[in-house]
mmCIF file of N, CA and C in Angstrom:
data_model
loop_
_atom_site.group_PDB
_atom_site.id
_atom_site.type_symbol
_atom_site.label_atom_id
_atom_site.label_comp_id
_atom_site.label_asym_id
_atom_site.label_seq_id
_atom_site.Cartn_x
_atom_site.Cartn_y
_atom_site.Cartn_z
ATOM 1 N N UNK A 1 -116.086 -127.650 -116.409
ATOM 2 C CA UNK A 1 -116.380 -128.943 -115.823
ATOM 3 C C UNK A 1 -115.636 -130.006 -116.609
ATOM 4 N N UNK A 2 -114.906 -131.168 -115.654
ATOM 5 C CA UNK A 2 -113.749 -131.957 -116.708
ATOM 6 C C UNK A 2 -114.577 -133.289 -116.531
ATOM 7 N N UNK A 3 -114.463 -133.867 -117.432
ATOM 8 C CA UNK A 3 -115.331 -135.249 -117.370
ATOM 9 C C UNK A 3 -114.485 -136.109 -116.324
ATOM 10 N N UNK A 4 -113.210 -136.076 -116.069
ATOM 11 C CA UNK A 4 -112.201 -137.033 -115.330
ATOM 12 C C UNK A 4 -112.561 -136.561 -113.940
ATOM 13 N N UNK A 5 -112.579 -137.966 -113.197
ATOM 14 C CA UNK A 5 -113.299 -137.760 -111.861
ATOM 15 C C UNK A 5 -111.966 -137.035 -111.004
ATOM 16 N N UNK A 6 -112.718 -136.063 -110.026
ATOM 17 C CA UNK A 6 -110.904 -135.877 -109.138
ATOM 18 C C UNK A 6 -110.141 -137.102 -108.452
ATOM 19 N N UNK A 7 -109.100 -136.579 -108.571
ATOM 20 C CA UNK A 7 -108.206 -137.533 -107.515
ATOM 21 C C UNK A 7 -108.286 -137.210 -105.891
ATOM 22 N N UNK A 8 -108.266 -137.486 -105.340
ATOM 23 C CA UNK A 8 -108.496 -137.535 -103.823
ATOM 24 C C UNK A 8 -107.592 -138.236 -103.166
ATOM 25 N N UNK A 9 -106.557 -137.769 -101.901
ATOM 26 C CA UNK A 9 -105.874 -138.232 -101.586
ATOM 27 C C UNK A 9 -106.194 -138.643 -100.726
ATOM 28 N N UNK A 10 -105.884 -140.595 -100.711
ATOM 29 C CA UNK A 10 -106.422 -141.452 -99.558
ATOM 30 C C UNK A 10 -106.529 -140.955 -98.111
ATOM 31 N N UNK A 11 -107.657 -141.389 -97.810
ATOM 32 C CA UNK A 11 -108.031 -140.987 -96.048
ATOM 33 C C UNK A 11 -106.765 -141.615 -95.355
ATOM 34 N N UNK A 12 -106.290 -140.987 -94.362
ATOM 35 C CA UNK A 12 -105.149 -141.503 -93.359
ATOM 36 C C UNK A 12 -106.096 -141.853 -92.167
ATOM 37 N N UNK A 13 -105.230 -142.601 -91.697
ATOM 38 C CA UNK A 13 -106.189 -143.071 -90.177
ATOM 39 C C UNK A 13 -105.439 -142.770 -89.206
ATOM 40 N N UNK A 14 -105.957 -142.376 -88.382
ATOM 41 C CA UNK A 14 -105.741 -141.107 -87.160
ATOM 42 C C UNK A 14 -104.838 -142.102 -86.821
ATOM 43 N N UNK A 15 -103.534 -141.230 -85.838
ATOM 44 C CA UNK A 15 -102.249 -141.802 -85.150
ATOM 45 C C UNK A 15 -102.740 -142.510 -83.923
ATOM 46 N N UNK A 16 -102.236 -143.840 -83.580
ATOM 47 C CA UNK A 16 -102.964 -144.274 -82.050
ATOM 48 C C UNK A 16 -102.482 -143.783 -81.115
ATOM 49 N N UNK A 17 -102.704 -143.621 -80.048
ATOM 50 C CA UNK A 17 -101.833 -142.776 -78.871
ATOM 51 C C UNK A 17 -101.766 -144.044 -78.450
ATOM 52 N N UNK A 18 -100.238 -144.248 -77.553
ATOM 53 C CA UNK A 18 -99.734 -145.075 -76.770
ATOM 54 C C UNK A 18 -100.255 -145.911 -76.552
ATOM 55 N N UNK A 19 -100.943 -145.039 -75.428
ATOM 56 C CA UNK A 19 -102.130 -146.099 -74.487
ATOM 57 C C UNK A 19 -102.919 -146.902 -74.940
ATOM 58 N N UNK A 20 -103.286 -147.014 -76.330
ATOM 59 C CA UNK A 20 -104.152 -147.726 -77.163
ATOM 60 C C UNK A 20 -103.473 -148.869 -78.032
ATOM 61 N N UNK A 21 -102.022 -148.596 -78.012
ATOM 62 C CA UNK A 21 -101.297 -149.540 -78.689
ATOM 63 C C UNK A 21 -101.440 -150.934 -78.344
ATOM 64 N N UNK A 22 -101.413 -151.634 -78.809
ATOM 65 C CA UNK A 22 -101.617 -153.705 -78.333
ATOM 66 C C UNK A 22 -99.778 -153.532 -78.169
ATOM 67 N N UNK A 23 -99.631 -154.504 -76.529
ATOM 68 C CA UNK A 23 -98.271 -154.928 -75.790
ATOM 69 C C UNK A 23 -97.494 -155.122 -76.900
ATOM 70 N N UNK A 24 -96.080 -155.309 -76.934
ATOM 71 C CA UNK A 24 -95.509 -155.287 -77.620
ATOM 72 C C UNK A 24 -94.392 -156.464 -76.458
ATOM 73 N N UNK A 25 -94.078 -156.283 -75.646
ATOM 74 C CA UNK A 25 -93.377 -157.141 -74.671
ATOM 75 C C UNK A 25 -94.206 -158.324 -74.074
ATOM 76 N N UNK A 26 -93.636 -159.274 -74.334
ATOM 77 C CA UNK A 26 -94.069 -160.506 -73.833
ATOM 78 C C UNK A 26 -93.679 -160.529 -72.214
ATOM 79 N N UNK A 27 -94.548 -161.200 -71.506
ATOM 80 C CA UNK A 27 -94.383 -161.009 -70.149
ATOM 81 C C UNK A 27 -94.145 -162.817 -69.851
ATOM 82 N N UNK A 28 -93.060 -163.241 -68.858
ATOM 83 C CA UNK A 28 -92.060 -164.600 -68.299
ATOM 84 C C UNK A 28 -92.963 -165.121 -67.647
ATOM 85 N N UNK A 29 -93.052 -165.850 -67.395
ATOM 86 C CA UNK A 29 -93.714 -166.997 -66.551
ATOM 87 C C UNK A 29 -93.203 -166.537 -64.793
ATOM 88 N N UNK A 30 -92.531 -165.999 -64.454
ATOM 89 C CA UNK A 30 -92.469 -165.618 -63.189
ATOM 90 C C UNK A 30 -93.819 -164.439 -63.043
ATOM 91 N N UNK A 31 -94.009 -163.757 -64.125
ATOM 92 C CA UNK A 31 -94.905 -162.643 -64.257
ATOM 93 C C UNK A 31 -96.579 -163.186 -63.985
ATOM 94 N N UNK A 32 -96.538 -164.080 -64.599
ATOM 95 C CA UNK A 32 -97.557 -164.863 -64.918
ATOM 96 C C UNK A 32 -97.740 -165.955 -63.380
ATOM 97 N N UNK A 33 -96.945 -166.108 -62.572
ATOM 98 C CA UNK A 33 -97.310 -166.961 -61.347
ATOM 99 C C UNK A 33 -97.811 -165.909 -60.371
ATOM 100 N N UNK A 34 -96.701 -164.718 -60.332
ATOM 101 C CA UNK A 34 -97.375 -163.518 -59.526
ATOM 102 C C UNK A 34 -98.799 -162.840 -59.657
ATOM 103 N N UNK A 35 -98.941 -162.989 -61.101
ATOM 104 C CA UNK A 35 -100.291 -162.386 -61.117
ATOM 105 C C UNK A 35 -101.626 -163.781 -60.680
ATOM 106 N N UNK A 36 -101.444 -164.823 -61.102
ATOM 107 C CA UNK A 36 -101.842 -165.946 -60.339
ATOM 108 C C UNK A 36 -102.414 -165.602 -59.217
ATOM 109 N N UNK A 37 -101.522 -165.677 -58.485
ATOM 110 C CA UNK A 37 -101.036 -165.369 -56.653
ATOM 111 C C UNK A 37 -101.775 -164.163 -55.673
ATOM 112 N N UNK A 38 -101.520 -163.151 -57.134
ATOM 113 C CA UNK A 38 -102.571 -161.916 -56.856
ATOM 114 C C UNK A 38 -103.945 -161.919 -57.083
ATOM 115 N N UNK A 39 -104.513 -162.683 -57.915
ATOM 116 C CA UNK A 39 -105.577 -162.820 -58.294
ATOM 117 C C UNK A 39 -106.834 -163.926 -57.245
ATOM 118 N N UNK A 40 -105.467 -164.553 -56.600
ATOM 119 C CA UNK A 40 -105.792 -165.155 -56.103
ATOM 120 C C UNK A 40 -106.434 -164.443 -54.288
ATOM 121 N N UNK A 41 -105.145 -163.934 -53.899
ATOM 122 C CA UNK A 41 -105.176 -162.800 -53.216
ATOM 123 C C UNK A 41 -106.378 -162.332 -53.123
ATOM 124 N N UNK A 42 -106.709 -161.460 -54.263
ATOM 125 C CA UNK A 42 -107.852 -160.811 -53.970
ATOM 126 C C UNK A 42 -109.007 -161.074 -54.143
ATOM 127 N N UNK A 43 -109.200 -162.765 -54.934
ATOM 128 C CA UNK A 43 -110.565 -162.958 -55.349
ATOM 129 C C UNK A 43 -111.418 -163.592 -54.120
ATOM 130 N N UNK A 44 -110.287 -164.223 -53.263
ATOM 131 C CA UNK A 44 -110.772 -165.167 -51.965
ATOM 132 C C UNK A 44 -111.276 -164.417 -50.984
ATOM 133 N N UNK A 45 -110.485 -163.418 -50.568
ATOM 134 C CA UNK A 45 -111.256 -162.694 -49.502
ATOM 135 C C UNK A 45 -112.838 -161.747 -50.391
ATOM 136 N N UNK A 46 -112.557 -161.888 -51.674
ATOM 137 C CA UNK A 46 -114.105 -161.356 -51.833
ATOM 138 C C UNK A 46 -114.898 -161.900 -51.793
ATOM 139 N N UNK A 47 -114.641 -163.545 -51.863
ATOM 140 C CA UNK A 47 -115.814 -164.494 -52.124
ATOM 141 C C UNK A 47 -116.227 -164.731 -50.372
ATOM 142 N N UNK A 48 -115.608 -164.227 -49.753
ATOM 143 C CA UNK A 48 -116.034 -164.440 -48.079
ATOM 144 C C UNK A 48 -117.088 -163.562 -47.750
ATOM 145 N N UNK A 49 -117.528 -162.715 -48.318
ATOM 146 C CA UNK A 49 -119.055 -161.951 -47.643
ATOM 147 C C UNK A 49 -119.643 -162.830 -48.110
ATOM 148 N N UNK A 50 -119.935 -163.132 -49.605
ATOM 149 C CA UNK A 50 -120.911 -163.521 -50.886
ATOM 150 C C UNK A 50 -120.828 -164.907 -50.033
ATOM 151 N N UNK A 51 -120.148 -165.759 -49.768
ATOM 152 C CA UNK A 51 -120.120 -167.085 -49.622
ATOM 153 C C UNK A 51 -121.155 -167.240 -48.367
ATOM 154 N N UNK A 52 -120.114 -166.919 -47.232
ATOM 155 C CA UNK A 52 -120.204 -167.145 -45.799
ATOM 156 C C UNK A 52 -121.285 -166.425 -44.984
ATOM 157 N N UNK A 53 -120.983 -164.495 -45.204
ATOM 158 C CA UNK A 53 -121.069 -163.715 -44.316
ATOM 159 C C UNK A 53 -122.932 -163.423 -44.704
ATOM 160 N N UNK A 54 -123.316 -163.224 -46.162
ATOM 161 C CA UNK A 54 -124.407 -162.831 -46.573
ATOM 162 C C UNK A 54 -125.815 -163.807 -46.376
ATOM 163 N N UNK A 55 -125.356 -164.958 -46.651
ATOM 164 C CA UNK A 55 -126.331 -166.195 -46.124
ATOM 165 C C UNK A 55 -126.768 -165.791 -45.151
ATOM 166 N N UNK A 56 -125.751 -165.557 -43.950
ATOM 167 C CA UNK A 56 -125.884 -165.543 -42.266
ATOM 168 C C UNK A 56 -126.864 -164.245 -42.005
ATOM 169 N N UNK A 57 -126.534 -162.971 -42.931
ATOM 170 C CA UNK A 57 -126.746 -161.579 -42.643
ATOM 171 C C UNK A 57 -128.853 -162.259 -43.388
ATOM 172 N N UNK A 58 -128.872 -163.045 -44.426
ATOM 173 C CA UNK A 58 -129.649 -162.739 -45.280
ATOM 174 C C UNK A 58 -131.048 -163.634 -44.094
ATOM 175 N N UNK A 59 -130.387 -164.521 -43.204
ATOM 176 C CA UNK A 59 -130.904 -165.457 -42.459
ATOM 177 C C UNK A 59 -131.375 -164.580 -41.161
ATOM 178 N N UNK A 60 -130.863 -163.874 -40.913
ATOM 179 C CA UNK A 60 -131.127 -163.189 -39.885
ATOM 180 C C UNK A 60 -132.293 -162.060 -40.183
ATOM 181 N N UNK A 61 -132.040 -161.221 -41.308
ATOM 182 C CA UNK A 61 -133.357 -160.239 -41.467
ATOM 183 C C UNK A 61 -134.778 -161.029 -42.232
ATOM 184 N N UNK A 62 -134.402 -162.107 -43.092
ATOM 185 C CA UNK A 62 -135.635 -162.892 -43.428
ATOM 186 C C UNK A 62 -135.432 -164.375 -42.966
ATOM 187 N N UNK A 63 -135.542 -164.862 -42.102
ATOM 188 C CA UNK A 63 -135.779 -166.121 -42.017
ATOM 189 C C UNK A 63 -136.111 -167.177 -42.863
ATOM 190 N N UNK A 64 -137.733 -167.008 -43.066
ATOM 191 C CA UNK A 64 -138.518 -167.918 -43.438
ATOM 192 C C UNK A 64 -138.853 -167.761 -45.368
ATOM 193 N N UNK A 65 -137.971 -166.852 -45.994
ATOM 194 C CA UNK A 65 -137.310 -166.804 -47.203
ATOM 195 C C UNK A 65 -135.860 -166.598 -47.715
ATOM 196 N N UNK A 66 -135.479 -167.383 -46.665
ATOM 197 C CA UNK A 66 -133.828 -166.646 -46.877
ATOM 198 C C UNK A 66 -133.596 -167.582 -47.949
ATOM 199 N N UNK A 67 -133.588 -168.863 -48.514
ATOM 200 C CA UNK A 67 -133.201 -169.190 -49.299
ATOM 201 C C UNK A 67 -133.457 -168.132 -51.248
ATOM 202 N N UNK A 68 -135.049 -168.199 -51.433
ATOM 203 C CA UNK A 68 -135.382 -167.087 -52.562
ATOM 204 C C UNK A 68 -134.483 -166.249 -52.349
ATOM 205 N N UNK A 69 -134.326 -165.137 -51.655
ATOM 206 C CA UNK A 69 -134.075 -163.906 -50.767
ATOM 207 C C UNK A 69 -132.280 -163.646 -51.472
ATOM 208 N N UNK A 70 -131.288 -165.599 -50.437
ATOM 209 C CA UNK A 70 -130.664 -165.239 -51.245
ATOM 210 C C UNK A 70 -130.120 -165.456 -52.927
ATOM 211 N N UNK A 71 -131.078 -166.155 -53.140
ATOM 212 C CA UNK A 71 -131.164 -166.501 -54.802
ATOM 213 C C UNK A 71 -131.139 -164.667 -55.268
ATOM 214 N N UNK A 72 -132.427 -163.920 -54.805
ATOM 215 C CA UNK A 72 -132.372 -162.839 -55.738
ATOM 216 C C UNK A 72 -130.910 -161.846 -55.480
ATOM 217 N N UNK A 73 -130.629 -161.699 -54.072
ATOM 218 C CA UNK A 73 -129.210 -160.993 -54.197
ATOM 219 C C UNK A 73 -128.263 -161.381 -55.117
ATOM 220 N N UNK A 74 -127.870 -163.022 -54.982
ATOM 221 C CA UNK A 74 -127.231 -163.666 -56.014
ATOM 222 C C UNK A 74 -127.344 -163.578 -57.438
ATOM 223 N N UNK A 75 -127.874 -163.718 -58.083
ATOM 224 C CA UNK A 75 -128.565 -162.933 -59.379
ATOM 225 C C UNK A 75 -128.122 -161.895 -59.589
ATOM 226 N N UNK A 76 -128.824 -160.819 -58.766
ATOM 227 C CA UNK A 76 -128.303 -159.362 -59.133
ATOM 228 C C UNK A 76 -126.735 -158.963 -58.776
ATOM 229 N N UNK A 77 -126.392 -159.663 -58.167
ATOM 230 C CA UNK A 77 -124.459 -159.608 -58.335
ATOM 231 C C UNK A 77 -124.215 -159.968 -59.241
ATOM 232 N N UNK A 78 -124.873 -161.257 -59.940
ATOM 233 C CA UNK A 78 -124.675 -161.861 -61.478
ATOM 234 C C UNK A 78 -124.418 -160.761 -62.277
ATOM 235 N N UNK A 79 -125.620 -160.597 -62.696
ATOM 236 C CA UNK A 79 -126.126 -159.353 -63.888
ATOM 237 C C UNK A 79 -125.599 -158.381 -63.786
ATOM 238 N N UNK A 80 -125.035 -157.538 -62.204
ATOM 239 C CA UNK A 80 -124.397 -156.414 -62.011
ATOM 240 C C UNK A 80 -122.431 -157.082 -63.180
ATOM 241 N N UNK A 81 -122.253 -157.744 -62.385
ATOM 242 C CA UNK A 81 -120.940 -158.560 -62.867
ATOM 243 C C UNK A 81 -121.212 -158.444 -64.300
ATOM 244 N N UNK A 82 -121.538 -159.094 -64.894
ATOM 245 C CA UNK A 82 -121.753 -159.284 -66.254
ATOM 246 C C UNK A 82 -121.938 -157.735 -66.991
ATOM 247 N N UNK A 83 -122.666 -157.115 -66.915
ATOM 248 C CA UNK A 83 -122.686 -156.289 -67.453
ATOM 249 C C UNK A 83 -121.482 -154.740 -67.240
ATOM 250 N N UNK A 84 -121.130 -154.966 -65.762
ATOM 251 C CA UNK A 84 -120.167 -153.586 -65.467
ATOM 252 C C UNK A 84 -118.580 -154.534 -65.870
ATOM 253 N N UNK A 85 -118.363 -155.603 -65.666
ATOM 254 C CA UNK A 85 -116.817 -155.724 -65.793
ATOM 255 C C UNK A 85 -116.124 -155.801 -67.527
ATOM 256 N N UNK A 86 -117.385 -155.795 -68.171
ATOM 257 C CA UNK A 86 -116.801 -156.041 -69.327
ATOM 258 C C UNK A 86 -117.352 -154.108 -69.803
ATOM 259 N N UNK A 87 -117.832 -153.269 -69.222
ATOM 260 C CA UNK A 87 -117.880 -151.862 -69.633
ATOM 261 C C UNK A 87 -117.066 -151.464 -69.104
ATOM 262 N N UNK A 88 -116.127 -151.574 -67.586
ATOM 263 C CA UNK A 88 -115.302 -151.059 -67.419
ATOM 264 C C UNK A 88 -114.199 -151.648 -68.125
ATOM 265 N N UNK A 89 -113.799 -152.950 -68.322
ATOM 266 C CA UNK A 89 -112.671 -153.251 -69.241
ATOM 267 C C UNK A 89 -112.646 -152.301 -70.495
ATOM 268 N N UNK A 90 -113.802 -152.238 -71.458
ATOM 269 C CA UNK A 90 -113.888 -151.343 -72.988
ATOM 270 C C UNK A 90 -113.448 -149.516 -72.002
ATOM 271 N N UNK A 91 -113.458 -149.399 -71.259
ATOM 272 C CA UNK A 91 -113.238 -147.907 -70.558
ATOM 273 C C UNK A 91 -112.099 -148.029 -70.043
ATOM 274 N N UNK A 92 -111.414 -148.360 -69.510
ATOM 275 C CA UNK A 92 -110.164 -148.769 -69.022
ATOM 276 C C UNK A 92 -109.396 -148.379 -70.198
ATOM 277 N N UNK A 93 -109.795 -149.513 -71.211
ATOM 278 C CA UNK A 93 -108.787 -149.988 -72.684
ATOM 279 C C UNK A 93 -108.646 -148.321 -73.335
ATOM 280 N N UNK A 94 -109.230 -147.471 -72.892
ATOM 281 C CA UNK A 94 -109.770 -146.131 -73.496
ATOM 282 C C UNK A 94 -109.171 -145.450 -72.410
ATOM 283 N N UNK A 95 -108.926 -145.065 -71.442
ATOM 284 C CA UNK A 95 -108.444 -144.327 -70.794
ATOM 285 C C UNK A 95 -106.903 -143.659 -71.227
ATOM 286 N N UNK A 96 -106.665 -142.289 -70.974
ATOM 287 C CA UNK A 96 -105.310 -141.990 -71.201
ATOM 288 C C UNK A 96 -105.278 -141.242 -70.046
ATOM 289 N N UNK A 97 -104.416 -140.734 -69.563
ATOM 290 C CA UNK A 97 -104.010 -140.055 -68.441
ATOM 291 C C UNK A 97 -102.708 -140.233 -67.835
ATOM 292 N N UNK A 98 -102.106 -139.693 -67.049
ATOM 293 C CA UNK A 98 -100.668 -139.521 -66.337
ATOM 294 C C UNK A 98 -101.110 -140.573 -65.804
ATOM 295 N N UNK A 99 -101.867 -141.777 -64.670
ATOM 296 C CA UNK A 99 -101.766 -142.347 -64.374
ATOM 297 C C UNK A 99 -101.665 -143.498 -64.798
ATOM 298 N N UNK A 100 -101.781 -143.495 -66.296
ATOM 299 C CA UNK A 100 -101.963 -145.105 -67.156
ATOM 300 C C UNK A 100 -103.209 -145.256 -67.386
ATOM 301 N N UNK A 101 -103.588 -146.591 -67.979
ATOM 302 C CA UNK A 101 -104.947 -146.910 -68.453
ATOM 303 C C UNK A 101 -105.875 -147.330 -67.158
ATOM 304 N N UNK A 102 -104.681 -148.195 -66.485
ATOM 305 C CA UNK A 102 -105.450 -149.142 -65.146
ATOM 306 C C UNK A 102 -105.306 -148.375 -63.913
ATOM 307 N N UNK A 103 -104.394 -147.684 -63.404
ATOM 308 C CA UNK A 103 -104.430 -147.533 -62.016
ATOM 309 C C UNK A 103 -105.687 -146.548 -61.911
ATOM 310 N N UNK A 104 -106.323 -145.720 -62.673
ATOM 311 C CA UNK A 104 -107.556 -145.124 -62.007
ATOM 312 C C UNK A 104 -108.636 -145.852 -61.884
ATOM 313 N N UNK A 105 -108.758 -146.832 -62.545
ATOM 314 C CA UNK A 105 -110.074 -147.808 -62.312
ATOM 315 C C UNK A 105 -109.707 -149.126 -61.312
ATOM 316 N N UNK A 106 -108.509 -149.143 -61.093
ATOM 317 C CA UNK A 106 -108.120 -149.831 -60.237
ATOM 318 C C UNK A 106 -107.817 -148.894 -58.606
ATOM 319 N N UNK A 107 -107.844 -148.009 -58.358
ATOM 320 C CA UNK A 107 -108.526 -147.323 -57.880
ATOM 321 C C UNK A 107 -109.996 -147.187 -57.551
ATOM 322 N N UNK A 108 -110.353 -146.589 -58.516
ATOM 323 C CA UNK A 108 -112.039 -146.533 -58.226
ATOM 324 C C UNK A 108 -112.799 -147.779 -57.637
ATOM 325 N N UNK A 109 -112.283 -149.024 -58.220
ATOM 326 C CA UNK A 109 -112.844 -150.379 -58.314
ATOM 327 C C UNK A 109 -112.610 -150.256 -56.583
ATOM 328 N N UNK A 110 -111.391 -150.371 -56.175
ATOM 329 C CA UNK A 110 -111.096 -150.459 -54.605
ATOM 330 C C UNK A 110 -112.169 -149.627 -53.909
ATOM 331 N N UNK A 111 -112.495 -148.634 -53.631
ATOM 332 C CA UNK A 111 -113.213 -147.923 -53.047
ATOM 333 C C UNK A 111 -114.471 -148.535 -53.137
ATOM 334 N N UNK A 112 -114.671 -148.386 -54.359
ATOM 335 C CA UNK A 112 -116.376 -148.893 -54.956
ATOM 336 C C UNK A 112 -116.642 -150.417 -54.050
ATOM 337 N N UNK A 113 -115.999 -151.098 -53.949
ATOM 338 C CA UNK A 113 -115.694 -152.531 -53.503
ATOM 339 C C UNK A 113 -115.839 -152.274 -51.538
ATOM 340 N N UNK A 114 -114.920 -151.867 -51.696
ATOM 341 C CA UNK A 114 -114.961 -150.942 -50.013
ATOM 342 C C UNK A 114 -116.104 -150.595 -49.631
ATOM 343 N N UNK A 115 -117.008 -149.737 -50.177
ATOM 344 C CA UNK A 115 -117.921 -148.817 -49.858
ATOM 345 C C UNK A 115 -119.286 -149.845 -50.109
ATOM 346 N N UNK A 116 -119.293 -150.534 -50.846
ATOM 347 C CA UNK A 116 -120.353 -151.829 -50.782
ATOM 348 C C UNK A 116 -119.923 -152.326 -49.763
ATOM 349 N N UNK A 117 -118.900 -152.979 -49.441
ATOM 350 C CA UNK A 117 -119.079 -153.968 -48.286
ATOM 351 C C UNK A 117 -119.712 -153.341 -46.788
ATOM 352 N N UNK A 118 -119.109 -151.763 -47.136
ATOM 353 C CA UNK A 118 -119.972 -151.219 -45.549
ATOM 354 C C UNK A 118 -121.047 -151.269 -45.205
ATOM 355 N N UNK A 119 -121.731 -150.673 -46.906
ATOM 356 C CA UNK A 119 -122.636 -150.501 -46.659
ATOM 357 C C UNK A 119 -123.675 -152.047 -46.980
ATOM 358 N N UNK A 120 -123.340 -153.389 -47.696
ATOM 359 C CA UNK A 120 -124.012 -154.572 -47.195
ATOM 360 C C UNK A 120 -123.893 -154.656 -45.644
ATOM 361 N N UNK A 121 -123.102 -154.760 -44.942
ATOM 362 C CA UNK A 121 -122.868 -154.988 -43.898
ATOM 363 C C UNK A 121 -124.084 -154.327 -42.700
ATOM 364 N N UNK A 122 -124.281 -152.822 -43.296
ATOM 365 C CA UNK A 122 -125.244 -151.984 -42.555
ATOM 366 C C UNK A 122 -127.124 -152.295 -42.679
ATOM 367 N N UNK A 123 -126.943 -153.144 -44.004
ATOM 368 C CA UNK A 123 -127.978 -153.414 -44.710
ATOM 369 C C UNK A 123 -129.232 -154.338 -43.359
ATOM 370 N N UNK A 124 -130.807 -154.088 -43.152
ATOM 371 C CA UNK A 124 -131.343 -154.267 -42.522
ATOM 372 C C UNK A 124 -132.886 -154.910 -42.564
ATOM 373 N N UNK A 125 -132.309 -155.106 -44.548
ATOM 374 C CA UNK A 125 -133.656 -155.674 -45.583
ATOM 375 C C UNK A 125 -132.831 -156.212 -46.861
ATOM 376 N N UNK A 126 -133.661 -157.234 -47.305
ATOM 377 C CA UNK A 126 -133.067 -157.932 -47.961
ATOM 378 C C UNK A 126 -132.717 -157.029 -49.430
ATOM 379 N N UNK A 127 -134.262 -155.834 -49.693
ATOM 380 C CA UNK A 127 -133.746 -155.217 -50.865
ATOM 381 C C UNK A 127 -132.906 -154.208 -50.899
ATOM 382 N N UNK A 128 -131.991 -153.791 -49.588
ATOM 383 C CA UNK A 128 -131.307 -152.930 -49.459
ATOM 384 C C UNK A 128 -131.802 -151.105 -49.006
ATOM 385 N N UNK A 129 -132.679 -151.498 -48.750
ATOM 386 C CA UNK A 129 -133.680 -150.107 -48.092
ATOM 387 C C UNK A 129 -133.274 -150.110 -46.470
ATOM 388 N N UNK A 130 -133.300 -149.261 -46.582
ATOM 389 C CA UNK A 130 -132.722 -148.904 -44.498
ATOM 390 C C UNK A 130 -134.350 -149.147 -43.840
ATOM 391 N N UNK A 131 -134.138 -149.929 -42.762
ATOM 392 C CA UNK A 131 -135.519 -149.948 -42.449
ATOM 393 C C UNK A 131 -135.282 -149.373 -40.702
ATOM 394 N N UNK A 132 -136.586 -149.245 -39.805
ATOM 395 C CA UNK A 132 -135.861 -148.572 -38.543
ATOM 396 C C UNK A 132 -135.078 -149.356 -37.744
ATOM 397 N N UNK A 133 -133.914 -149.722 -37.105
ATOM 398 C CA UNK A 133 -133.395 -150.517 -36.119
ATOM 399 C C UNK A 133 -134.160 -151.252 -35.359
ATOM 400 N N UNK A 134 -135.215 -151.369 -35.069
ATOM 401 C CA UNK A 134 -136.439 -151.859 -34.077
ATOM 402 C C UNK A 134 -136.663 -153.685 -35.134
ATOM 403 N N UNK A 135 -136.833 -152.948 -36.230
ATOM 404 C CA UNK A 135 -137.216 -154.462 -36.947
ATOM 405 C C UNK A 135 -136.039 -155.433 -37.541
ATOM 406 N N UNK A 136 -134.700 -155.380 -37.224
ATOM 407 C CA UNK A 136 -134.024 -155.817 -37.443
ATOM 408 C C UNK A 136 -133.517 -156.744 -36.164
ATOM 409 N N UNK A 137 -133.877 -158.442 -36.620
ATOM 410 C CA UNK A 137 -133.668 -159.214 -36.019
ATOM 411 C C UNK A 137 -132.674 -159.115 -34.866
ATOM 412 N N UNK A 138 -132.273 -159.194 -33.432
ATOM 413 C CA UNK A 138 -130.714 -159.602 -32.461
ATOM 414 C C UNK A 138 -129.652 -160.190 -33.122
ATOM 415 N N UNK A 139 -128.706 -159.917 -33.359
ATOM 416 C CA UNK A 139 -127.301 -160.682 -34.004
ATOM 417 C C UNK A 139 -127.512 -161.896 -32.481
ATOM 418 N N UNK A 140 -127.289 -163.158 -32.983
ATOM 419 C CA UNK A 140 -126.457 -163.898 -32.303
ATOM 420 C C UNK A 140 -125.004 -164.019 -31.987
#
């Protein structure tokens, strides 16, 4: 037993893979108007159910609480928002694959987005429970 403590050769820190690397290319101001443009693109036609279409849908199956009614949908898009866009960003930032970091969640996101709107659209109660066709108000 030697009184001199061992030497130990410093911990290395694991290699980053690519995909994890921080940009290295600065992106032009033409880059930066397009994505603008796109963002724009796609945020407007989403705000057209939420704005316009859901009031109307939310007015028709409850009347005489549609305002609460749509306070609580509103809310829970909140809280849904808040809490999934910043877990899928930390999952994204983590992704490796042949397709890149983004196009599979940019993917998924499309569908997922898709497949809500059908199914709000089908919706026949305010908490999203299928109720029988009989109690669901006449569309005007």
């Amino acid at each position: 037993m030697s009184l001199v403590p061992e030497q130990r050769e410093p911990a290395r820190s694991p290699e980053r893979s690519e995909a994890l690397a921080e940009p290295v290319n600065r992106v032009g101001p033409g880059w930066v108007a397009l994505y603008v443009l796109a963002n724009a693109g796609v945020f407007i036609p989403m705000h057209v159910p939420t704005t316009f279409l859901m009031p109307e849908q939310i007015a028709q199956i409850d009347p005489a609480g549609k305002v609460g009614s749509y306070a609580w949908v509103s809310m829970m898009g909140a809280i849904s928002g808040i809490v999934i866009a910043p877990l899928a960003g930390a999952l994204s930032d983590r992704t490796t694959g042949r397709l890149g970091r983004r196009r599979p969640w940019l993917l998924a996101g499309s569908l997922v987005c898709v497949a809500t709107l059908v199914l709000t659209g089908l919706q026949t109660t305010v908490a999203g429970s299928r109720s029988p066709p009989s109690s669901c108000p006449p569309h005007s």
